Amino acid sequence: MSTSTTFSNRSTLAENCDTETLIKFLRDLNINLDEDDFKILRKEKIDGQIFSDMTEKKFIKDGMKRGPAMKLEKQAKIFREKSRASEKGKIEYFWLFPCGVWSLQHYISWSTNMFGLTERNEAHTVFYNTLYIFCDDPMASQEIHEVVRNLLLKKKVSGKKGRKPLADTSNLQEEIIEKSVSSKSDSLVSSTPVAKKRSISKVLDASADIPLRSDGTIDILEILKITVRDFDQGIIALGSSRSYKSSNHLYVNSEHYIKVLRESTYNAEMYQVLVNWLRKIHGYEITGQWHLEQVCDDEDYHHLYCDLTIKKPENPHLEALLELLATASIPKLEGHFEQVFKYEEQLHPREIWIVHFFREDYVVTNPYWPSEKLQEKGLNVVHFWHDRDFKNVRMSARFRDSSDKYCEIIDEIIL
């Protein structure tokens, strides 16, 4: 078994573990930690969920010496990157195997072989959420639609309850939007561009114009705003109870450990809207989960997955590279601010964007930005805050405009 596979199994084991299991995991690494170090982990109740957000500074603040603090920060960073690559890579199943072999059991077996022990509940959520996306995709082949219908029928017959297909929740979205526009009592909603919004996914034969900047290049930020307005509100609302993770120590509605959406839900929604709009109407190339391979700083071979890319078919280079995050802590944001340039080295996009969806309190009015050094390298960042039902969405962004000047938007109403 290779080193990377062994670590993948361990990281999966430690992801939601208690403090003692984490300590055992760290002992097995043989990085010369002693009982004084483990005593601090016990005292501060550092478990698998918290460990990935820890930094050298935090460990030292808790009373640890600099040496072990540096070692633990390195392990936390590796753990964070490996765990995230594992989560994102699991969607690749549906592009690797023909639809005729798709099944939950086959998916679990493949996922376990690739990424280590996989929890059945997590596998169930990813597998069936992706099936619902295919079910609502008019460009999927008849064979795929038939396979998906049969799999969903078997799921229903087995007595397991699942959410309604995307087509049903899309109808719910249209109803919500129509009521919001007609209501004059809700000044927040009626003052936003939602009143003029067309559902791109419903009007494929219409020429939904691509927003351009003054120099004639496509306006990526405007594309992101239009795309987010077209997200299915019903799916986002259901996600907090069906496809969720914990906010951990981040405040959501003034509380810790609240259920918030996982990145996969935002990823699926954004991919679907961009394909329906930019690819089907304007012929753009939209790629999700672009699989890259690279030897990284640890001199080990790594598999990387770029969330989304946008490309004009006649252009040799990408228009934009999009890296998505969901209710991320500052250490995770910082990690992805750096990580995205590993994708940039191979894909050479015109623009690089971190797209952060979150429910954490106050971030949209006091957002966290990358360093000036990373901004000088071309990193653009947009934060989208939304409520549980996706009825209120606000945005803050820092980016370079067509004249290469830095621009900043704070707390703009999107919905």
Tab-separated table of C-alpha atoms in Angstrom:
chain	number	residue	atom	x	y	z
A	1	MET	CA	0.000	0.000	0.000
A	2	SER	CA	1.387	3.404	-0.936
A	3	THR	CA	2.073	6.175	1.575
A	4	SER	CA	-0.662	8.392	0.155
A	5	THR	CA	-3.256	5.608	0.417
A	6	THR	CA	-2.253	4.887	4.010
A	7	PHE	CA	-2.628	8.517	4.939
A	8	SER	CA	-5.959	8.711	3.159
A	9	ASN	CA	-7.254	5.888	5.333
A	10	ARG	CA	-5.965	7.576	8.451
A	11	SER	CA	-7.319	11.000	7.580
A	12	THR	CA	-10.766	9.538	6.979
A	13	LEU	CA	-10.583	7.819	10.360
A	14	ALA	CA	-9.541	11.019	12.144
A	15	GLU	CA	-11.871	13.492	10.429
A	16	ASN	CA	-14.679	13.323	13.009
A	17	CYS	CA	-12.819	11.545	15.806
A	18	ASP	CA	-12.618	12.353	19.500
A	19	THR	CA	-9.499	13.659	21.226
A	20	GLU	CA	-8.128	10.257	22.249
A	21	THR	CA	-8.456	8.852	18.736
A	22	LEU	CA	-6.689	11.935	17.372
A	23	ILE	CA	-3.855	11.446	19.878
A	24	LYS	CA	-3.485	7.813	18.812
A	25	PHE	CA	-3.406	8.975	15.200
A	26	LEU	CA	-0.607	11.450	16.028
A	27	ARG	CA	1.359	8.835	17.996
A	28	ASP	CA	1.341	6.549	14.962
A	29	LEU	CA	2.975	9.280	12.873
A	30	ASN	CA	6.152	9.044	15.008
A	31	ILE	CA	6.872	12.777	14.916
A	32	ASN	CA	8.357	12.824	18.443
A	33	LEU	CA	5.502	14.370	20.378
A	34	ASP	CA	5.546	13.692	24.131
A	35	GLU	CA	2.966	13.370	26.898
A	36	ASP	CA	3.161	17.101	27.693
A	37	ASP	CA	1.987	17.834	24.149
A	38	PHE	CA	-0.841	15.300	24.344
A	39	LYS	CA	-1.841	16.675	27.752
A	40	ILE	CA	-2.428	20.087	26.145
A	41	LEU	CA	-4.566	18.516	23.408
A	42	ARG	CA	-6.664	16.840	26.103
A	43	LYS	CA	-6.939	20.011	28.183
A	44	GLU	CA	-8.094	22.092	25.196
A	45	LYS	CA	-10.331	19.245	23.924
A	46	ILE	CA	-8.831	19.318	20.424
A	47	ASP	CA	-10.630	16.671	18.359
A	48	GLY	CA	-10.639	15.735	14.672
A	49	GLN	CA	-13.025	18.523	13.676
A	50	ILE	CA	-10.992	21.241	15.417
A	51	PHE	CA	-7.539	19.907	14.514
A	52	SER	CA	-7.737	20.896	10.839
A	53	ASP	CA	-8.244	24.558	11.832
A	54	MET	CA	-5.303	24.709	14.257
A	55	THR	CA	-2.160	26.752	13.575
A	56	GLU	CA	1.274	27.069	15.181
A	57	LYS	CA	0.164	30.309	16.837
A	58	LYS	CA	-2.909	28.668	18.364
A	59	PHE	CA	-0.917	25.699	19.679
A	60	ILE	CA	1.631	28.044	21.301
A	61	LYS	CA	-1.180	30.109	22.810
A	62	ASP	CA	-2.500	26.898	24.375
A	63	GLY	CA	0.877	26.408	26.091
A	64	MET	CA	2.786	24.218	23.635
A	65	LYS	CA	6.468	24.693	22.803
A	66	ARG	CA	7.356	25.996	19.357
A	67	GLY	CA	8.869	22.729	18.087
A	68	PRO	CA	5.826	20.490	18.579
A	69	ALA	CA	3.564	23.402	17.607
A	70	MET	CA	5.273	23.622	14.208
A	71	LYS	CA	5.028	19.850	13.727
A	72	LEU	CA	1.335	19.823	14.577
A	73	GLU	CA	0.579	22.767	12.286
A	74	LYS	CA	2.226	20.879	9.413
A	75	GLN	CA	0.143	17.767	10.149
A	76	ALA	CA	-3.033	19.852	10.424
A	77	LYS	CA	-2.351	21.376	7.000
A	78	ILE	CA	-1.670	17.969	5.403
A	79	PHE	CA	-4.762	16.537	7.069
A	80	ARG	CA	-6.861	19.441	5.798
A	81	GLU	CA	-5.675	19.123	2.192
A	82	LYS	CA	-5.973	15.324	2.080
A	83	SER	CA	-9.451	15.351	3.599
A	84	ARG	CA	-10.664	17.982	1.142
A	85	ALA	CA	-9.185	16.197	-1.876
A	86	SER	CA	-10.922	13.034	-0.722
A	87	GLU	CA	-14.309	14.750	-0.396
A	88	LYS	CA	-14.133	16.468	-3.787
A	89	GLY	CA	-12.709	13.487	-5.634
A	90	LYS	CA	-15.682	11.287	-4.761
A	91	ILE	CA	-17.881	13.078	-7.310
A	92	GLU	CA	-15.523	11.875	-10.065
A	93	TYR	CA	-17.136	8.414	-9.888
A	94	PHE	CA	-19.919	9.487	-12.260
A	95	TRP	CA	-17.424	10.499	-14.955
A	96	LEU	CA	-15.173	7.456	-14.557
A	97	PHE	CA	-17.783	4.701	-14.876
A	98	PRO	CA	-20.519	4.130	-17.505
A	99	CYS	CA	-24.010	4.701	-16.150
A	100	GLY	CA	-24.869	1.027	-16.576
A	101	VAL	CA	-22.693	0.074	-13.590
A	102	TRP	CA	-23.814	2.861	-11.259
A	103	SER	CA	-25.089	1.644	-7.902
A	104	LEU	CA	-24.761	2.757	-4.300
A	105	GLN	CA	-22.848	-0.382	-3.349
A	106	HIS	CA	-20.453	-0.013	-6.293
A	107	TYR	CA	-19.957	3.657	-5.404
A	108	ILE	CA	-19.159	2.814	-1.764
A	109	SER	CA	-16.723	0.093	-2.861
A	110	TRP	CA	-14.952	2.447	-5.300
A	111	SER	CA	-14.856	5.292	-2.773
A	112	THR	CA	-13.423	3.003	-0.088
A	113	ASN	CA	-10.705	1.729	-2.430
A	114	MET	CA	-9.791	5.261	-3.507
A	115	PHE	CA	-10.146	7.237	-0.289
A	116	GLY	CA	-10.299	4.760	2.583
A	117	LEU	CA	-13.201	3.896	4.864
A	118	THR	CA	-16.338	5.731	3.724
A	119	GLU	CA	-19.332	6.362	5.996
A	120	ARG	CA	-22.507	4.984	4.430
A	121	ASN	CA	-24.550	8.108	5.280
A	122	GLU	CA	-22.050	10.379	3.523
A	123	ALA	CA	-21.856	8.060	0.509
A	124	HIS	CA	-25.656	7.866	0.352
A	125	THR	CA	-25.935	11.681	0.345
A	126	VAL	CA	-23.303	12.266	-2.365
A	127	PHE	CA	-24.565	9.427	-4.570
A	128	TYR	CA	-28.259	10.342	-4.583
A	129	ASN	CA	-27.721	14.119	-4.680
A	130	THR	CA	-25.725	13.614	-7.872
A	131	LEU	CA	-28.443	11.388	-9.337
A	132	TYR	CA	-30.992	14.161	-8.764
A	133	ILE	CA	-28.751	16.546	-10.716
A	134	PHE	CA	-28.639	14.143	-13.685
A	135	CYS	CA	-32.406	13.699	-13.392
A	136	ASP	CA	-32.922	17.423	-13.970
A	137	ASP	CA	-30.301	17.818	-16.715
A	138	PRO	CA	-32.028	18.004	-20.132
A	139	MET	CA	-28.690	17.402	-21.874
A	140	ALA	CA	-28.084	14.044	-20.171
A	141	SER	CA	-28.575	11.090	-22.518
A	142	GLN	CA	-31.739	9.011	-22.567
A	143	GLU	CA	-29.709	6.079	-21.245
A	144	ILE	CA	-28.548	8.102	-18.227
A	145	HIS	CA	-32.090	9.322	-17.529
A	146	GLU	CA	-33.381	5.745	-17.631
A	147	VAL	CA	-30.645	4.472	-15.303
A	148	VAL	CA	-31.204	7.365	-12.890
A	149	ARG	CA	-34.979	6.824	-12.836
A	150	ASN	CA	-34.510	3.129	-12.065
A	151	LEU	CA	-32.013	3.840	-9.274
A	152	LEU	CA	-34.302	6.446	-7.710
A	153	LEU	CA	-37.275	4.095	-8.036
A	154	LYS	CA	-35.354	1.346	-6.240
A	155	LYS	CA	-34.443	3.847	-3.528
A	156	LYS	CA	-38.106	4.774	-3.103
A	157	VAL	CA	-39.250	1.137	-3.054
A	158	SER	CA	-36.668	0.304	-0.390
A	159	GLY	CA	-38.475	2.717	1.913
A	160	LYS	CA	-35.683	5.230	2.230
A	161	LYS	CA	-36.921	8.797	2.133
A	162	GLY	CA	-35.101	11.248	-0.091
A	163	ARG	CA	-35.586	14.786	-1.210
A	164	LYS	CA	-37.697	15.607	-4.236
A	165	PRO	CA	-35.976	15.764	-7.624
A	166	LEU	CA	-34.526	19.077	-8.724
A	167	ALA	CA	-37.389	19.642	-11.153
A	168	ASP	CA	-39.854	19.830	-8.275
A	169	THR	CA	-37.723	22.182	-6.206
A	170	SER	CA	-37.105	24.311	-9.288
A	171	ASN	CA	-40.857	24.859	-9.509
A	172	LEU	CA	-40.782	25.858	-5.863
A	173	GLN	CA	-38.032	28.359	-6.666
A	174	GLU	CA	-40.077	29.975	-9.430
A	175	GLU	CA	-43.058	30.293	-7.090
A	176	ILE	CA	-40.941	31.889	-4.369
A	177	ILE	CA	-39.417	34.403	-6.786
A	178	GLU	CA	-42.791	35.340	-8.262
A	179	LYS	CA	-44.264	36.006	-4.827
A	180	SER	CA	-41.218	37.975	-3.734
A	181	VAL	CA	-41.359	40.261	-6.748
A	182	SER	CA	-45.068	40.952	-6.399
A	183	SER	CA	-44.805	41.742	-2.691
A	184	LYS	CA	-44.223	45.425	-1.982
A	185	SER	CA	-44.003	44.897	1.753
A	186	ASP	CA	-40.585	43.260	1.520
A	187	SER	CA	-38.378	46.195	0.580
A	188	LEU	CA	-35.189	44.141	0.812
A	189	VAL	CA	-36.231	41.654	-1.845
A	190	SER	CA	-38.066	44.070	-4.109
A	191	SER	CA	-35.101	46.443	-4.229
A	192	THR	CA	-32.765	43.776	-5.620
A	193	PRO	CA	-32.218	42.678	-9.218
A	194	VAL	CA	-34.266	39.504	-8.617
A	195	ALA	CA	-37.320	41.288	-10.047
A	196	LYS	CA	-35.629	41.401	-13.446
A	197	LYS	CA	-34.152	37.924	-13.198
A	198	ARG	CA	-34.896	35.236	-15.753
A	199	SER	CA	-34.317	31.624	-14.801
A	200	ILE	CA	-31.541	30.710	-17.213
A	201	SER	CA	-32.127	26.998	-16.679
A	202	LYS	CA	-35.746	27.425	-17.832
A	203	VAL	CA	-35.126	29.571	-20.917
A	204	LEU	CA	-32.468	27.732	-22.893
A	205	ASP	CA	-33.681	29.073	-26.229
A	206	ALA	CA	-33.303	32.698	-25.130
A	207	SER	CA	-30.100	34.637	-25.668
A	208	ALA	CA	-29.149	35.359	-22.060
A	209	ASP	CA	-26.405	37.876	-22.777
A	210	ILE	CA	-22.956	37.424	-21.278
A	211	PRO	CA	-21.914	40.497	-19.242
A	212	LEU	CA	-18.822	42.221	-20.598
A	213	ARG	CA	-16.392	44.707	-19.101
A	214	SER	CA	-15.312	47.939	-20.740
A	215	ASP	CA	-12.369	46.227	-22.468
A	216	GLY	CA	-14.625	43.586	-24.035
A	217	THR	CA	-13.576	40.719	-21.751
A	218	ILE	CA	-16.244	38.752	-19.916
A	219	ASP	CA	-17.145	40.046	-16.465
A	220	ILE	CA	-16.598	37.055	-14.185
A	221	LEU	CA	-17.981	38.741	-11.073
A	222	GLU	CA	-21.234	39.604	-12.851
A	223	ILE	CA	-21.427	36.041	-14.166
A	224	LEU	CA	-21.069	34.758	-10.602
A	225	LYS	CA	-23.783	37.108	-9.338
A	226	ILE	CA	-26.213	36.093	-12.093
A	227	THR	CA	-25.417	32.425	-11.486
A	228	VAL	CA	-26.025	32.671	-7.739
A	229	ARG	CA	-29.383	34.373	-8.355
A	230	ASP	CA	-30.372	31.327	-10.405
A	231	PHE	CA	-29.560	28.814	-7.656
A	232	ASP	CA	-32.495	26.610	-6.713
A	233	GLN	CA	-33.749	28.013	-3.406
A	234	GLY	CA	-35.520	24.775	-2.557
A	235	ILE	CA	-32.341	22.713	-2.869
A	236	ILE	CA	-30.300	25.169	-0.807
A	237	ALA	CA	-32.974	25.183	1.913
A	238	LEU	CA	-33.069	21.368	2.012
A	239	GLY	CA	-29.297	21.136	2.054
A	240	SER	CA	-28.979	22.414	5.621
A	241	SER	CA	-30.773	19.317	6.859
A	242	ARG	CA	-29.714	16.759	4.234
A	243	SER	CA	-26.298	17.607	2.828
A	244	TYR	CA	-24.627	19.388	5.698
A	245	LYS	CA	-21.571	19.713	7.876
A	246	SER	CA	-21.059	21.423	11.238
A	247	SER	CA	-20.076	25.073	11.491
A	248	ASN	CA	-17.930	23.980	14.457
A	249	HIS	CA	-16.600	27.046	16.298
A	250	LEU	CA	-17.915	29.532	13.700
A	251	TYR	CA	-20.962	31.554	14.751
A	252	VAL	CA	-24.148	31.077	12.709
A	253	ASN	CA	-27.174	32.917	14.075
A	254	SER	CA	-25.075	33.546	17.221
A	255	GLU	CA	-24.614	29.803	17.848
A	256	HIS	CA	-21.821	27.257	17.399
A	257	TYR	CA	-22.068	23.817	15.749
A	258	ILE	CA	-24.941	24.687	13.409
A	259	LYS	CA	-25.743	22.543	10.372
A	260	VAL	CA	-24.557	24.323	7.215
A	261	LEU	CA	-24.303	23.264	3.572
A	262	ARG	CA	-21.364	21.283	2.293
A	263	GLU	CA	-19.335	22.542	-0.650
A	264	SER	CA	-20.721	19.829	-2.943
A	265	THR	CA	-24.197	21.417	-2.954
A	266	TYR	CA	-22.902	24.820	-4.086
A	267	ASN	CA	-20.612	23.124	-6.581
A	268	ALA	CA	-23.469	21.178	-8.148
A	269	GLU	CA	-25.743	24.231	-8.359
A	270	MET	CA	-23.076	26.450	-9.904
A	271	TYR	CA	-22.032	23.788	-12.405
A	272	GLN	CA	-25.626	23.217	-13.500
A	273	VAL	CA	-26.398	26.913	-14.036
A	274	LEU	CA	-23.131	27.618	-15.863
A	275	VAL	CA	-23.654	24.643	-18.179
A	276	ASN	CA	-27.278	25.577	-18.919
A	277	TRP	CA	-26.298	29.165	-19.630
A	278	LEU	CA	-22.740	29.469	-20.927
A	279	ARG	CA	-22.347	26.077	-22.584
A	280	LYS	CA	-25.796	25.349	-23.988
A	281	ILE	CA	-26.546	28.888	-25.163
A	282	HIS	CA	-23.101	30.340	-25.936
A	283	GLY	CA	-20.899	27.287	-26.523
A	284	TYR	CA	-18.457	27.870	-23.665
A	285	GLU	CA	-16.561	24.958	-22.134
A	286	ILE	CA	-17.403	24.364	-18.461
A	287	THR	CA	-15.284	21.806	-16.627
A	288	GLY	CA	-15.995	20.574	-13.111
A	289	GLN	CA	-13.529	18.730	-10.868
A	290	TRP	CA	-10.628	19.042	-13.320
A	291	HIS	CA	-8.211	16.291	-12.262
A	292	LEU	CA	-4.613	17.518	-12.016
A	293	GLU	CA	-1.458	15.704	-10.905
A	294	GLN	CA	1.540	17.373	-9.321
A	295	VAL	CA	4.617	16.736	-7.194
A	296	CYS	CA	4.181	19.139	-4.264
A	297	ASP	CA	6.518	20.649	-1.655
A	298	ASP	CA	6.648	17.392	0.333
A	299	GLU	CA	8.144	15.723	-2.790
A	300	ASP	CA	5.181	13.359	-2.912
A	301	TYR	CA	2.832	12.822	-5.855
A	302	HIS	CA	-0.582	14.449	-5.309
A	303	HIS	CA	-3.941	14.389	-7.079
A	304	LEU	CA	-5.573	17.833	-7.209
A	305	TYR	CA	-9.133	18.722	-8.209
A	306	CYS	CA	-9.977	22.165	-9.553
A	307	ASP	CA	-13.643	22.952	-8.855
A	308	LEU	CA	-14.760	24.805	-11.996
A	309	THR	CA	-13.272	26.403	-15.093
A	310	ILE	CA	-14.780	28.616	-17.806
A	311	LYS	CA	-13.320	28.706	-21.320
A	312	LYS	CA	-14.251	30.105	-24.707
A	313	PRO	CA	-13.850	27.303	-27.270
A	314	GLU	CA	-11.799	29.473	-29.634
A	315	ASN	CA	-9.373	30.682	-26.929
A	316	PRO	CA	-6.303	28.619	-25.926
A	317	HIS	CA	-6.476	29.709	-22.276
A	318	LEU	CA	-9.208	29.607	-19.655
A	319	GLU	CA	-11.277	32.692	-18.972
A	320	ALA	CA	-11.518	31.861	-15.279
A	321	LEU	CA	-10.658	29.300	-12.645
A	322	LEU	CA	-13.138	29.056	-9.754
A	323	GLU	CA	-12.295	27.513	-6.387
A	324	LEU	CA	-15.351	27.069	-4.136
A	325	LEU	CA	-15.499	26.910	-0.339
A	326	ALA	CA	-18.370	26.510	2.101
A	327	THR	CA	-18.524	28.277	5.501
A	328	ALA	CA	-14.752	28.079	5.847
A	329	SER	CA	-12.612	29.167	8.779
A	330	ILE	CA	-9.772	31.650	8.275
A	331	PRO	CA	-7.086	28.908	8.247
A	332	LYS	CA	-9.032	27.060	5.550
A	333	LEU	CA	-9.410	30.242	3.524
A	334	GLU	CA	-5.693	30.917	3.822
A	335	GLY	CA	-4.933	27.370	2.725
A	336	HIS	CA	-7.053	27.730	-0.395
A	337	PHE	CA	-5.667	31.182	-1.163
A	338	GLU	CA	-2.341	29.354	-1.613
A	339	GLN	CA	-3.720	26.104	-3.044
A	340	VAL	CA	-5.437	27.751	-5.997
A	341	PHE	CA	-2.081	28.765	-7.470
A	342	LYS	CA	-1.160	25.081	-7.832
A	343	TYR	CA	-4.055	24.867	-10.279
A	344	GLU	CA	-3.022	28.133	-11.913
A	345	GLU	CA	0.458	26.764	-12.648
A	346	GLN	CA	-1.025	24.058	-14.876
A	347	LEU	CA	-4.164	25.681	-16.286
A	348	HIS	CA	-3.008	29.304	-16.873
A	349	PRO	CA	-6.393	31.063	-16.543
A	350	ARG	CA	-6.945	34.738	-17.281
A	351	GLU	CA	-8.579	35.192	-13.873
A	352	ILE	CA	-8.409	33.297	-10.571
A	353	TRP	CA	-11.371	33.425	-8.180
A	354	ILE	CA	-12.012	32.114	-4.695
A	355	VAL	CA	-15.809	31.824	-4.308
A	356	HIS	CA	-16.769	31.462	-0.652
A	357	PHE	CA	-20.375	30.622	0.262
A	358	PHE	CA	-21.114	30.887	3.951
A	359	ARG	CA	-23.635	31.452	6.705
A	360	GLU	CA	-21.226	32.686	9.358
A	361	ASP	CA	-22.310	35.880	11.128
A	362	TYR	CA	-20.779	39.255	10.178
A	363	VAL	CA	-18.287	37.991	7.568
A	364	VAL	CA	-19.983	39.835	4.711
A	365	THR	CA	-19.570	43.174	6.524
A	366	ASN	CA	-16.069	42.346	7.750
A	367	PRO	CA	-14.673	39.918	5.146
A	368	TYR	CA	-11.296	38.228	5.241
A	369	TRP	CA	-9.047	39.027	2.281
A	370	PRO	CA	-5.829	37.451	0.986
A	371	SER	CA	-2.467	39.128	1.463
A	372	GLU	CA	-1.366	41.911	-0.876
A	373	LYS	CA	1.242	39.528	-2.281
A	374	LEU	CA	-1.429	37.063	-3.397
A	375	GLN	CA	-3.612	39.844	-4.756
A	376	GLU	CA	-0.651	41.083	-6.787
A	377	LYS	CA	-0.410	37.565	-8.245
A	378	GLY	CA	-3.990	37.935	-9.484
A	379	LEU	CA	-6.153	36.378	-6.764
A	380	ASN	CA	-9.756	37.650	-6.683
A	381	VAL	CA	-12.123	36.777	-3.828
A	382	VAL	CA	-15.898	36.933	-3.478
A	383	HIS	CA	-17.872	36.045	-0.331
A	384	PHE	CA	-21.580	35.171	-0.633
A	385	TRP	CA	-23.563	35.138	2.618
A	386	HIS	CA	-27.076	33.711	2.632
A	387	ASP	CA	-29.780	32.775	5.109
A	388	ARG	CA	-30.999	29.216	5.590
A	389	ASP	CA	-33.701	29.436	2.905
A	390	PHE	CA	-31.570	31.370	0.403
A	391	LYS	CA	-34.119	34.178	0.329
A	392	ASN	CA	-31.548	36.778	1.382
A	393	VAL	CA	-28.104	36.770	-0.239
A	394	ARG	CA	-25.384	39.403	0.197
A	395	MET	CA	-21.961	39.724	-1.332
A	396	SER	CA	-18.558	41.246	-0.640
A	397	ALA	CA	-15.715	41.081	-3.163
A	398	ARG	CA	-12.183	42.298	-3.776
A	399	PHE	CA	-10.894	42.081	-7.341
A	400	ARG	CA	-9.060	43.800	-10.179
A	401	ASP	CA	-11.128	45.603	-12.790
A	402	SER	CA	-10.446	45.934	-16.524
A	403	SER	CA	-7.981	48.777	-15.870
A	404	ASP	CA	-6.060	46.553	-13.411
A	405	LYS	CA	-7.145	48.651	-10.432
A	406	TYR	CA	-8.201	47.070	-7.151
A	407	CYS	CA	-11.911	47.294	-6.397
A	408	GLU	CA	-13.777	46.386	-3.242
A	409	ILE	CA	-17.494	45.802	-2.729
A	410	ILE	CA	-18.891	45.377	0.779
A	411	ASP	CA	-22.321	43.948	1.619
A	412	GLU	CA	-24.050	44.260	-1.755
A	413	ILE	CA	-27.584	42.838	-1.908
A	414	ILE	CA	-27.834	39.943	-4.393
A	415	LEU	CA	-31.246	38.568	-3.388
